[in-house]
Short mmCIF file of C-alpha atoms in Angstrom, two decimals:
data_model
loop_
_atom_site.label_atom_id
_atom_site.label_comp_id
_atom_site.label_asym_id
_atom_site.label_seq_id
_atom_site.Cartn_x
_atom_site.Cartn_y
_atom_site.Cartn_z
CA UNK A 15 0.19 -0.32 0.23
CA UNK A 16 1.57 3.35 -0.84
CA UNK A 17 1.22 6.35 1.05
CA UNK A 18 2.28 9.88 0.50
CA UNK A 19 5.26 11.98 2.37
CA UNK A 20 2.49 13.79 4.60
CA UNK A 21 1.06 10.36 6.04
CA UNK A 22 4.47 8.65 6.31
CA UNK A 23 5.78 11.42 8.84
CA UNK A 24 2.95 9.88 10.92
CA UNK A 25 1.14 11.09 14.03
CA UNK A 26 3.97 11.30 15.99
CA UNK A 27 4.59 14.52 14.38
CA UNK A 28 1.41 16.02 16.04
CA UNK A 29 3.37 15.71 19.36
CA UNK A 30 5.55 18.28 18.07
CA UNK A 31 2.96 20.79 17.89
CA UNK A 32 1.01 20.04 20.92
CA UNK A 33 3.93 20.22 23.24
CA UNK A 34 5.20 23.28 21.46
CA UNK A 35 1.82 24.69 22.27
CA UNK A 36 2.04 23.41 25.87
CA UNK A 37 5.17 25.17 26.28
CA UNK A 38 3.96 28.51 25.89
CA UNK A 39 2.29 28.08 29.22
CA UNK A 40 -0.72 28.93 27.69
CA UNK A 41 -2.61 25.35 27.94
CA UNK A 42 -5.56 27.06 30.46
CA UNK A 43 -6.54 29.73 28.08
CA UNK A 44 -9.62 30.08 26.62
CA UNK A 45 -10.62 27.82 23.40
CA UNK A 46 -11.04 31.02 21.33
CA UNK A 47 -7.56 32.06 22.10
CA UNK A 48 -5.87 28.51 21.29
CA UNK A 49 -5.95 28.92 17.35
CA UNK A 50 -4.20 32.00 17.60
CA UNK A 51 -1.69 30.42 19.80
CA UNK A 52 -1.84 27.31 17.30
CA UNK A 53 -0.98 29.57 14.30
CA UNK A 54 2.10 31.25 16.49
CA UNK A 55 3.75 28.03 17.33
CA UNK A 56 2.57 25.02 15.16
CA UNK A 57 1.04 26.09 12.31
CA UNK A 58 4.40 26.16 10.39
CA UNK A 59 4.18 22.10 10.57
CA UNK A 60 0.72 21.23 10.84
CA UNK A 61 -0.88 24.00 8.59
CA UNK A 62 -2.91 27.38 9.62
CA UNK A 63 -5.98 25.67 8.77
CA UNK A 64 -5.13 22.78 11.19
CA UNK A 65 -5.08 20.74 7.61
CA UNK A 66 -1.26 19.42 7.36
CA UNK A 67 1.65 20.49 6.19
CA UNK A 68 5.00 18.82 6.72
CA UNK A 69 3.11 17.29 9.44
CA UNK A 70 -0.01 15.52 9.40
CA UNK A 71 -3.13 17.35 10.09
CA UNK A 72 -4.67 17.61 13.73
CA UNK A 73 -8.34 18.56 13.95
CA UNK A 74 -11.63 16.84 14.81
CA UNK A 75 -11.75 14.65 11.81
CA UNK A 76 -8.01 13.44 12.09
CA UNK A 77 -8.04 12.65 15.53
CA UNK A 78 -11.53 11.29 15.61
CA UNK A 79 -11.28 8.07 17.81
CA UNK A 80 -7.67 8.49 18.99
CA UNK A 81 -6.67 7.66 22.48
CA UNK A 82 -6.00 10.23 24.55
CA UNK A 83 -3.89 8.32 26.39
CA UNK A 84 -1.81 7.11 23.11
CA UNK A 85 -1.67 10.91 21.97
CA UNK A 86 0.02 12.14 25.75
CA UNK A 87 2.23 8.93 25.05
CA UNK A 88 3.67 10.10 22.08
CA UNK A 89 4.32 13.73 23.44
CA UNK A 90 5.72 12.47 26.52
CA UNK A 91 8.45 10.06 24.64
CA UNK A 92 8.88 11.81 21.06
CA UNK A 93 9.64 9.60 18.14
CA UNK A 94 13.22 8.77 17.02
CA UNK A 95 11.75 8.75 13.25
CA UNK A 96 10.55 12.33 13.43
CA UNK A 97 10.93 15.74 14.19
CA UNK A 98 9.59 15.02 17.95
CA UNK A 99 12.02 15.51 20.59
CA UNK A 100 10.40 13.70 24.02
CA UNK A 101 8.63 16.15 26.65
CA UNK A 102 8.58 14.31 29.60
CA UNK A 103 9.24 16.50 32.63
CA UNK A 104 8.75 19.57 30.86
CA UNK A 105 5.19 19.32 30.40
CA UNK A 106 2.45 18.43 32.74
CA UNK A 107 0.25 15.89 32.43
CA UNK A 108 -2.53 18.20 32.68
CA UNK A 109 -1.14 20.39 30.32
CA UNK A 110 -1.04 17.51 27.87
CA UNK A 111 -4.74 16.62 28.76
CA UNK A 112 -5.84 20.10 28.18
CA UNK A 113 -4.69 20.86 24.67
CA UNK A 114 -5.19 17.38 23.41
CA UNK A 115 -8.89 17.83 24.27
CA UNK A 116 -8.94 21.19 22.37
CA UNK A 117 -7.64 19.48 19.17
CA UNK A 118 -9.57 16.70 19.49
CA UNK A 119 -12.74 19.01 19.38
CA UNK A 120 -11.85 21.69 16.82
CA UNK A 121 -12.51 20.86 13.01
CA UNK A 122 -10.25 22.06 9.93
CA UNK A 123 -10.29 25.81 9.77
CA UNK A 124 -11.36 27.77 6.48
CA UNK A 125 -8.33 28.93 4.19
CA UNK A 126 -7.03 31.97 5.87
CA UNK A 127 -6.39 34.57 3.61
CA UNK A 128 -2.92 36.35 3.12
CA UNK A 129 -3.73 39.03 0.42
CA UNK A 130 -1.01 41.26 -1.62
CA UNK A 131 -1.86 44.58 1.30
CA UNK A 132 -1.05 41.91 3.92
CA UNK A 133 2.36 40.78 2.32
CA UNK A 134 2.99 44.77 1.92
CA UNK A 135 2.47 45.22 5.53
CA UNK A 136 4.70 42.44 6.73
CA UNK A 137 7.59 44.10 4.47
CA UNK A 138 10.53 44.47 6.94
CA UNK A 139 13.49 46.40 6.03
CA UNK A 140 16.78 45.96 8.24
CA UNK A 141 19.47 47.62 6.16
CA UNK A 142 17.76 51.04 4.79
CA UNK A 143 20.86 51.86 2.87
CA UNK A 144 22.37 48.80 1.09
CA UNK A 145 25.63 50.91 -0.19
CA UNK A 146 26.34 50.87 3.40
CA UNK A 147 27.21 47.19 3.18
CA UNK A 148 30.86 45.84 2.14
CA UNK A 149 32.37 45.83 -1.14
CA UNK A 150 33.30 42.32 -0.92
CA UNK A 151 32.79 39.23 1.20
CA UNK A 152 34.30 39.58 4.70
CA UNK A 153 35.20 35.68 4.96
CA UNK A 154 37.69 34.09 2.53
CA UNK A 155 35.41 32.56 -0.33
CA UNK A 156 36.20 32.14 -4.31
CA UNK A 157 35.09 34.75 -6.43
CA UNK A 158 31.98 33.59 -7.52
CA UNK A 159 30.74 31.68 -4.53
CA UNK A 160 30.42 28.84 -6.24
CA UNK A 161 32.05 27.08 -3.27
CA UNK A 162 29.42 28.32 -0.66
CA UNK A 163 26.68 25.99 0.65
CA UNK A 164 23.73 26.85 2.30
CA UNK A 165 21.98 24.58 4.95
CA UNK A 166 18.40 25.01 6.33
CA UNK A 167 18.99 24.45 10.07
CA UNK A 168 15.27 23.81 11.50
CA UNK A 169 16.19 24.14 15.24
CA UNK A 170 15.10 21.77 17.87
CA UNK A 171 11.17 23.31 17.83
CA UNK A 172 11.19 23.95 14.29
CA UNK A 173 11.78 28.04 15.89
CA UNK A 174 13.99 29.87 17.94
CA UNK A 175 17.72 30.37 18.35
CA UNK A 176 18.61 27.30 16.34
CA UNK A 177 16.33 28.10 13.18
CA UNK A 178 19.05 29.55 11.15
CA UNK A 179 20.36 29.62 7.15
CA UNK A 180 23.76 28.61 7.80
CA UNK A 181 26.23 29.19 5.25
CA UNK A 182 29.82 26.87 4.73
CA UNK A 183 32.35 27.21 2.44
CA UNK A 184 32.82 23.63 0.96
CA UNK A 185 36.68 23.85 0.30
CA UNK A 186 37.52 24.24 4.10
CA UNK A 187 33.99 22.98 5.70
CA UNK A 188 34.09 26.09 7.84
CA UNK A 189 31.19 27.57 8.53
CA UNK A 190 31.46 31.44 7.50
CA UNK A 191 28.04 32.83 8.60
CA UNK A 192 24.66 32.56 9.58
CA UNK A 193 21.25 34.33 9.47
CA UNK A 194 18.47 33.75 11.86
CA UNK A 195 15.06 33.29 10.29
CA UNK A 196 13.05 32.83 13.54
CA UNK A 197 11.04 29.75 12.52
CA UNK A 198 12.92 27.08 10.39
CA UNK A 199 14.46 27.72 7.10
CA UNK A 200 12.99 25.51 4.68
CA UNK A 201 14.52 26.69 1.03
CA UNK A 202 17.65 28.50 0.31
CA UNK A 203 18.01 29.98 -3.15
CA UNK A 204 20.97 32.23 -4.81
CA UNK A 205 20.37 34.95 -7.50
CA UNK A 206 22.10 33.39 -10.30
CA UNK A 207 23.03 37.08 -11.93
CA UNK A 208 24.70 38.73 -8.65
CA UNK A 209 26.59 36.28 -6.32
CA UNK A 210 26.08 38.73 -3.28
CA UNK A 211 22.49 37.97 -2.95
CA UNK A 212 20.99 34.74 -1.54
CA UNK A 213 16.90 34.13 -0.34
CA UNK A 214 15.71 32.00 2.60
CA UNK A 215 12.30 31.04 2.84
CA UNK A 216 10.81 29.63 5.94
CA UNK A 217 7.99 27.04 6.66
CA UNK A 218 5.79 30.35 7.63
CA UNK A 219 6.18 31.39 4.27
CA UNK A 220 8.65 34.61 5.04
CA UNK A 221 11.29 35.26 2.70
CA UNK A 222 14.76 36.78 3.36
CA UNK A 223 16.80 38.76 1.29
CA UNK A 224 20.26 37.83 2.52
CA UNK A 225 23.64 39.49 1.68
CA UNK A 226 26.13 37.03 1.73
CA UNK A 227 29.04 39.48 1.65
CA UNK A 228 28.13 40.38 5.11
CA UNK A 229 25.81 37.52 6.29
CA UNK A 230 23.12 39.78 6.85
CA UNK A 231 19.38 39.83 6.31
CA UNK A 232 18.52 42.96 4.60
CA UNK A 233 14.92 42.44 3.90
CA UNK A 234 11.92 40.24 4.80
CA UNK A 235 8.41 39.75 3.65
CA UNK A 236 5.89 37.07 4.69
CA UNK A 237 4.06 35.79 1.57
CA UNK A 238 1.82 33.24 3.04
CA UNK A 239 0.96 31.44 5.87
CA UNK A 240 3.33 28.23 5.00
CA UNK A 241 4.44 26.35 1.87
CA UNK A 242 8.10 26.19 0.25
CA UNK A 243 7.76 26.92 -2.99
CA UNK A 244 9.99 29.68 -4.09
CA UNK A 245 12.28 30.59 -7.70
CA UNK A 246 14.40 33.08 -8.55
CA UNK A 247 14.35 34.18 -12.57
CA UNK A 248 17.64 33.92 -14.64
CA UNK A 249 17.92 37.58 -14.31
CA UNK A 250 18.00 37.75 -11.00
CA UNK A 251 15.09 40.55 -10.68
CA UNK A 252 12.20 38.54 -9.88
CA UNK A 253 11.41 35.98 -7.27
CA UNK A 254 8.16 33.78 -7.61
CA UNK A 255 6.44 32.32 -4.23
CA UNK A 256 3.68 29.80 -3.53
CA UNK A 257 1.62 28.82 -0.61
CA UNK A 258 -0.08 25.77 0.69
CA UNK A 259 -2.21 28.38 2.82
CA UNK A 260 -3.61 30.64 1.29
CA UNK A 261 -3.87 28.98 -2.24
CA UNK A 262 -1.86 31.63 -3.91
CA UNK A 263 1.36 32.67 -5.50
CA UNK A 264 3.11 35.96 -5.82
CA UNK A 265 5.51 37.87 -8.19
CA UNK A 266 8.02 39.94 -5.84
CA UNK A 267 10.99 42.13 -7.17
CA UNK A 268 13.78 40.63 -5.92
CA UNK A 269 15.79 43.82 -4.91
CA UNK A 270 13.15 45.38 -2.95
CA UNK A 271 10.86 42.20 -2.03
CA UNK A 272 7.54 44.37 -3.16
CA UNK A 273 4.60 42.14 -4.58
CA UNK A 274 4.07 42.75 -7.87
CA UNK A 275 1.21 40.50 -8.45
CA UNK A 276 -0.52 37.49 -7.01
CA UNK A 277 -2.28 34.72 -8.58
CA UNK A 278 -5.07 32.31 -7.63
CA UNK A 279 -4.19 28.77 -7.97
CA UNK A 280 -7.26 26.80 -9.30
CA UNK A 281 -7.94 24.78 -12.20
CA UNK A 282 -9.43 21.50 -13.55
CA UNK A 283 -7.92 18.22 -12.10
CA UNK A 284 -7.21 15.27 -14.29
CA UNK A 285 -10.56 13.87 -13.10
CA UNK A 286 -12.38 16.87 -14.23
CA UNK A 287 -13.45 18.77 -11.05
CA UNK A 288 -12.42 22.25 -10.49
CA UNK A 289 -10.63 22.68 -7.19
CA UNK A 290 -8.47 24.93 -5.54
CA UNK A 291 -4.74 24.26 -5.27
CA UNK A 292 -1.52 24.04 -2.85
CA UNK A 293 1.76 25.37 -4.77
CA UNK A 294 4.02 22.93 -5.72
CA UNK A 295 7.56 23.35 -7.00
CA UNK A 296 8.28 26.93 -8.39
CA UNK A 297 11.51 27.00 -10.59
CA UNK A 298 13.50 29.53 -12.83
CA UNK A 299 14.78 28.44 -15.52
CA UNK A 300 17.86 29.73 -17.54
CA UNK A 301 16.10 28.72 -20.92
CA UNK A 302 13.73 31.61 -21.11
CA UNK A 303 12.15 34.61 -19.00
CA UNK A 304 9.55 32.39 -17.31
CA UNK A 305 8.55 30.50 -14.12
CA UNK A 306 7.30 27.18 -14.05
CA UNK A 307 4.97 26.20 -10.92
CA UNK A 308 3.20 23.12 -10.29
CA UNK A 309 -0.59 23.12 -8.82
CA UNK A 310 -0.60 19.92 -6.72
CA UNK A 311 -3.93 19.41 -6.56
CA UNK A 312 -5.07 20.72 -10.03
CA UNK A 313 -2.99 18.76 -11.68
CA UNK A 314 -1.30 21.54 -13.62
CA UNK A 315 2.08 23.20 -14.34
CA UNK A 316 1.65 26.93 -15.11
CA UNK A 317 4.35 28.52 -16.95
CA UNK A 318 4.34 32.23 -16.31
CA UNK A 319 5.94 34.98 -18.54
CA UNK A 320 7.55 37.65 -15.80
CA UNK A 321 8.88 39.98 -18.78
CA UNK A 322 5.55 40.36 -20.33
CA UNK A 323 2.96 42.77 -19.56
CA UNK A 324 0.21 41.40 -16.73
CA UNK A 325 2.43 38.59 -16.09
CA UNK A 326 0.41 36.24 -18.85
CA UNK A 327 0.04 32.55 -17.60
CA UNK A 328 -0.02 29.13 -20.15
CA UNK A 329 -1.75 26.42 -18.57
CA UNK A 330 -0.54 22.67 -19.06
CA UNK A 331 -3.06 20.50 -18.14
CA UNK A 332 -3.58 16.66 -17.24
CA UNK A 333 0.21 16.76 -15.82
CA UNK A 334 -0.66 14.16 -12.59
CA UNK A 335 -3.13 13.93 -9.71
CA UNK A 336 -0.45 15.08 -7.31
CA UNK A 337 2.34 17.07 -8.23
CA UNK A 338 5.20 18.29 -5.93
CA UNK A 339 8.71 19.02 -6.56
CA UNK A 340 10.74 19.00 -9.99
CA UNK A 341 13.87 19.55 -11.45
CA UNK A 342 15.37 21.12 -14.78
CA UNK A 343 17.58 19.52 -17.53
CA UNK A 344 18.56 20.23 -21.24
CA UNK A 345 19.57 23.54 -20.62
CA UNK A 346 16.73 24.17 -18.68
CA UNK A 347 14.17 23.35 -21.71
CA UNK A 348 12.69 20.12 -20.12
CA UNK A 349 11.37 20.22 -16.58
CA UNK A 350 10.90 16.67 -14.66
CA UNK A 351 7.58 16.91 -12.34
CA UNK A 352 6.96 14.41 -9.88
CA UNK A 353 3.14 13.37 -9.30
CA UNK A 354 2.70 11.39 -6.05
CA UNK A 355 -0.38 9.73 -6.56
CA UNK A 356 0.08 8.42 -10.38
CA UNK A 357 3.63 6.99 -9.33
CA UNK A 358 5.00 9.13 -12.33
CA UNK A 359 7.48 11.60 -13.43
CA UNK A 360 5.90 14.05 -15.89
CA UNK A 361 8.34 15.43 -18.60
CA UNK A 362 7.27 18.83 -19.82
CA UNK A 363 9.16 20.76 -23.02
CA UNK A 364 9.36 24.14 -21.41
CA UNK A 365 9.80 25.17 -24.89
CA UNK A 366 6.96 24.23 -26.88
CA UNK A 367 4.79 24.38 -23.41
CA UNK A 368 3.33 21.18 -23.54
CA UNK A 369 3.66 17.70 -21.57
CA UNK A 370 6.14 14.96 -23.37
CA UNK A 371 5.40 11.83 -21.62
CA UNK A 372 4.76 10.45 -18.28
CA UNK A 373 7.65 7.91 -17.03
CA UNK A 374 7.18 5.28 -14.41
CA UNK A 375 8.75 6.34 -11.28
CA UNK A 376 8.33 3.43 -8.34
CA UNK A 377 5.91 4.22 -5.22
CA UNK A 378 5.34 8.22 -4.34
CA UNK A 379 7.85 10.01 -6.33
CA UNK A 380 9.88 12.48 -5.02
CA UNK A 381 12.76 14.21 -7.07
CA UNK A 382 13.96 16.56 -4.57
CA UNK A 383 16.54 19.08 -6.05
CA UNK A 384 17.29 16.91 -9.25
CA UNK A 385 19.54 14.77 -10.14
CA UNK A 386 20.91 14.78 -13.87
CA UNK A 387 24.21 13.73 -14.84
CA UNK A 388 25.81 12.48 -18.50
CA UNK A 389 27.12 8.83 -18.29
CA UNK A 390 28.84 7.09 -21.30
CA UNK A 391 26.99 9.85 -23.82
CA UNK A 392 23.27 9.50 -22.07
CA UNK A 393 21.74 12.20 -19.72
CA UNK A 394 20.66 10.14 -16.89
CA UNK A 395 18.06 11.18 -14.44
CA UNK A 396 17.47 9.65 -10.90
CA UNK A 397 14.30 9.67 -8.81
CA UNK A 398 13.87 8.73 -5.34
CA UNK A 399 10.62 7.25 -3.96
CA UNK A 400 9.43 7.77 -0.25
CA UNK A 401 6.32 5.64 -0.19
CA UNK A 402 5.93 2.46 1.74
CA UNK A 403 6.16 -0.30 -0.88
CA UNK A 404 6.65 -4.24 -1.53
CA UNK A 405 9.76 -2.87 -3.69
CA UNK A 406 11.36 0.13 -3.19
CA UNK A 407 13.57 1.27 -5.76
CA UNK A 408 15.57 4.34 -7.12
CA UNK A 409 14.21 5.24 -10.70
CA UNK A 410 16.79 5.82 -13.57
CA UNK A 411 15.73 7.55 -16.66
CA UNK A 412 17.43 8.33 -19.76
CA UNK A 413 16.39 12.26 -20.26
CA UNK A 414 17.26 11.98 -24.28
CA UNK A 415 14.96 9.19 -25.09
CA UNK A 416 12.46 9.87 -22.14
CA UNK A 417 12.36 6.07 -21.32
CA UNK A 418 13.12 4.23 -17.71
CA UNK A 419 16.46 2.40 -17.88
CA UNK A 420 16.25 0.55 -14.76
CA UNK A 421 14.84 0.54 -11.84
CA UNK A 422 17.44 0.06 -8.77
CA UNK A 423 16.56 -1.83 -5.28
CA UNK A 424 17.59 0.14 -2.22
CA UNK A 425 16.84 -0.65 1.03
CA UNK A 426 13.74 1.47 2.23
CA UNK A 427 12.09 4.74 1.09
CA UNK A 428 13.89 7.63 -0.28
CA UNK A 429 13.94 11.64 -0.52
CA UNK A 430 16.55 13.27 -2.36
CA UNK A 431 18.82 12.12 -5.07
CA UNK A 432 22.47 13.99 -5.49
CA UNK A 433 24.65 13.32 -8.67
CA UNK A 434 27.62 14.88 -9.99
CA UNK A 435 30.05 14.55 -13.05
CA UNK A 436 32.99 14.31 -10.78
CA UNK A 437 31.56 11.84 -8.21
CA UNK A 438 31.32 8.21 -9.23
CA UNK A 439 27.97 7.81 -7.02
CA UNK A 440 24.63 8.78 -6.96
CA UNK A 441 23.54 9.52 -3.25
CA UNK A 442 20.02 8.86 -2.26
CA UNK A 443 18.83 9.24 1.49
CA UNK A 444 17.27 6.16 3.06
CA UNK A 445 14.29 7.47 5.23
CA UNK A 446 12.54 4.61 6.53
CA UNK A 447 11.27 4.21 10.02
CA UNK A 448 14.20 1.85 11.78
CA UNK A 449 17.81 2.34 11.93
CA UNK A 450 18.08 2.47 8.45
CA UNK A 451 17.29 5.75 8.46
CA UNK A 452 20.71 6.78 9.46
CA UNK A 453 22.16 5.67 6.02
CA UNK A 454 22.74 6.88 2.75
CA UNK A 455 23.16 4.42 -0.06
CA UNK A 456 25.50 5.11 -3.23
CA UNK A 457 24.57 3.93 -6.57
CA UNK A 458 27.30 3.32 -9.04
CA UNK A 459 26.50 5.34 -12.06
CA UNK A 460 28.26 3.23 -14.52
CA UNK A 461 26.82 0.08 -13.01
CA UNK A 462 23.52 1.59 -11.67
CA UNK A 463 24.03 -0.87 -8.86
CA UNK A 464 24.04 0.26 -4.92
CA UNK A 465 27.74 0.16 -4.17
CA UNK A 466 28.29 1.13 -0.41
CA UNK A 467 25.70 2.27 2.54
CA UNK A 468 27.13 5.02 4.95
CA UNK A 469 26.00 4.85 8.39
CA UNK A 470 25.92 8.80 8.80
CA UNK A 471 24.00 9.19 12.08
CA UNK A 472 21.08 10.67 13.37
CA UNK A 473 18.81 11.07 10.59
CA UNK A 474 20.44 10.93 7.27
CA UNK A 475 18.92 13.74 4.93
CA UNK A 476 19.21 15.71 1.49
CA UNK A 477 22.65 14.81 0.26
CA UNK A 478 24.29 17.56 -1.70
CA UNK A 479 27.47 17.78 -3.47
CA UNK A 480 30.11 20.28 -3.52
CA UNK A 481 30.62 22.64 -6.73
CA UNK A 482 33.38 20.55 -7.74
CA UNK A 483 31.81 17.28 -6.59
CA UNK A 484 34.72 16.53 -4.40
CA UNK A 485 32.80 16.55 -1.44
CA UNK A 486 29.62 15.01 -0.34
CA UNK A 487 27.19 17.17 2.42
CA UNK A 488 24.72 15.24 4.19
CA UNK A 489 22.31 16.25 7.04
CA UNK A 490 22.71 14.14 10.29
CA UNK A 491 19.68 15.63 11.28
CA UNK A 492 17.16 16.09 14.03
CA UNK A 493 19.01 13.45 16.34
CA UNK A 494 22.39 14.01 15.05
CA UNK A 495 22.80 17.80 15.22
CA UNK A 496 25.47 18.10 12.58
CA UNK A 497 26.29 18.24 8.93
CA UNK A 498 28.71 15.08 7.62
CA UNK A 499 31.22 15.71 5.05
CA UNK A 500 32.70 13.00 3.26
CA UNK A 501 34.97 12.72 0.45
CA UNK A 502 33.32 11.84 -2.68
CA UNK A 503 35.43 9.09 -4.23
CA UNK A 504 36.81 7.40 -1.04
CA UNK A 505 33.95 7.91 0.99
CA UNK A 506 35.80 8.68 3.91
CA UNK A 507 34.32 11.24 6.80
CA UNK A 508 36.25 14.32 6.33
CA UNK A 509 34.43 16.88 8.64
CA UNK A 510 31.48 17.37 10.74
CA UNK A 511 29.97 20.66 11.15
CA UNK A 512 27.46 21.24 14.26
CA UNK A 513 23.78 22.58 13.89
CA UNK A 514 20.46 22.33 15.33
CA UNK A 515 18.43 19.84 13.39
CA UNK A 516 20.02 20.47 9.85
CA UNK A 517 17.45 19.40 6.71
CA UNK A 518 17.84 20.99 3.09
CA UNK A 519 21.38 21.44 1.58
CA UNK A 520 22.17 24.15 -1.03
CA UNK A 521 25.00 24.41 -3.07
CA UNK A 522 25.03 27.64 -4.70
CA UNK A 523 27.35 25.64 -7.52
CA UNK A 524 24.13 23.96 -8.35
CA UNK A 525 22.62 27.64 -10.04
CA UNK A 526 25.26 27.38 -12.29
CA UNK A 527 24.22 23.93 -13.96
CA UNK A 528 20.68 24.29 -12.83
CA UNK A 529 19.25 28.00 -12.71
CA UNK A 530 22.15 28.92 -15.41
CA UNK A 531 21.54 26.09 -17.50
CA UNK A 532 25.04 24.17 -17.61
CA UNK A 533 24.95 20.32 -16.67
CA UNK A 534 27.87 19.43 -14.32
CA UNK A 535 29.70 18.30 -17.14
CA UNK A 536 29.78 21.41 -18.41
CA UNK A 537 30.85 23.18 -15.28
CA UNK A 538 33.63 20.52 -15.28
CA UNK A 539 35.02 22.06 -18.48
CA UNK A 540 34.74 25.46 -17.45
CA UNK A 541 31.58 26.49 -19.90
#
């Protein structure tokens, strides 16, 4: 039986929200105050409408029939398999009982609005005169910042002092800066046209414009209640961001973060129903002045022309039944989009603006940031799968012919693949609910067989190669509290960088062969 990632995170993540809620000391507050407390403390994981996000929905429907005693046990003991820490001794039994009772009585809320006026009011300026910022980096790094790696550190409870964007020099494996984000950082993207700027989006849909020279946030804006989608245009002038709650997306001026236009995400799904939709992936392509955005529930990909008046949209329909993440290939002209419920990856031609083919992709496909690499003259793509299936595989596609090459058996569900022209292995993180969640498996690019398994410690997530492919970075998060670095050839551990609950890892070098349209092979040749 297959499951989605949201289900797979399981109800033990419920305890994270409940316990954080309780830790505010307001368990005895009136029930009409509780939803705001939920928004302030818990919505980043469970959704502002109590309908789920990174973690499951927690409301009267989803918790119906659940044993309050069992839920209290989860809160007290936590779960090794998730973000949930133990709260035994920190929270009283009365507090736990009270909040669980409230949640079991509260229905899913209506989708709260967040308008363009709300966005404008949320805009914060931390550095009024950017000309006062340093003219060059205040730390040692290559001129183009290609060796910079950003890590989204969640913090113990998805908020607080540990919630940061942390930046590392991947040649020295030394931390060179960090930017506090208040709530858990989710995505880090880099301006492809100007190396000094990065953009960090949090679980609560706040976007920070970061000056990498000084390692300071200069501006921020809240673009919704939650949702990870964000892309930067090839000219570095625009950002597009999408939300799970509410169901909209917005184009921002990348310099000022001023919102320019919002888009209501809705359309007819593959089953003929008109639906309002969460925002899935958003990506800017080097091929043209466009953004691509996946409408998760409507099964559509929209292509937005950001240089044309009014930001017109081309709708590509019938892509899949639950779209989420995607990656670019072929110089940014082709987009590979994962569809959970169909177990396919859909190939889209962004030049022709049409669906090319739907490729078999295993159980609940998830492609992360993408892994396309040339092997013996073929452009191969690798796709991970985090569903629970009888046979767990990593799918390999020939992206020139658009056909399945092989499905490689692996030891559990996987979430994010990483490949590089200069590295012999494709790394995939094993996220199954046992000790295999500590491991990353390495698939030989030539033989397409698992060659080695690394025991990383903690939860092994989100592998990413350095820009030159010499090193493999892996988050040993939620229990390990470190990023671990391996030599990509010998697979010997070479460094460890401590931080609180590290998650996604983002190499700026990836911008050169994704956002700027060069493959890793072309990077190697200096093109």
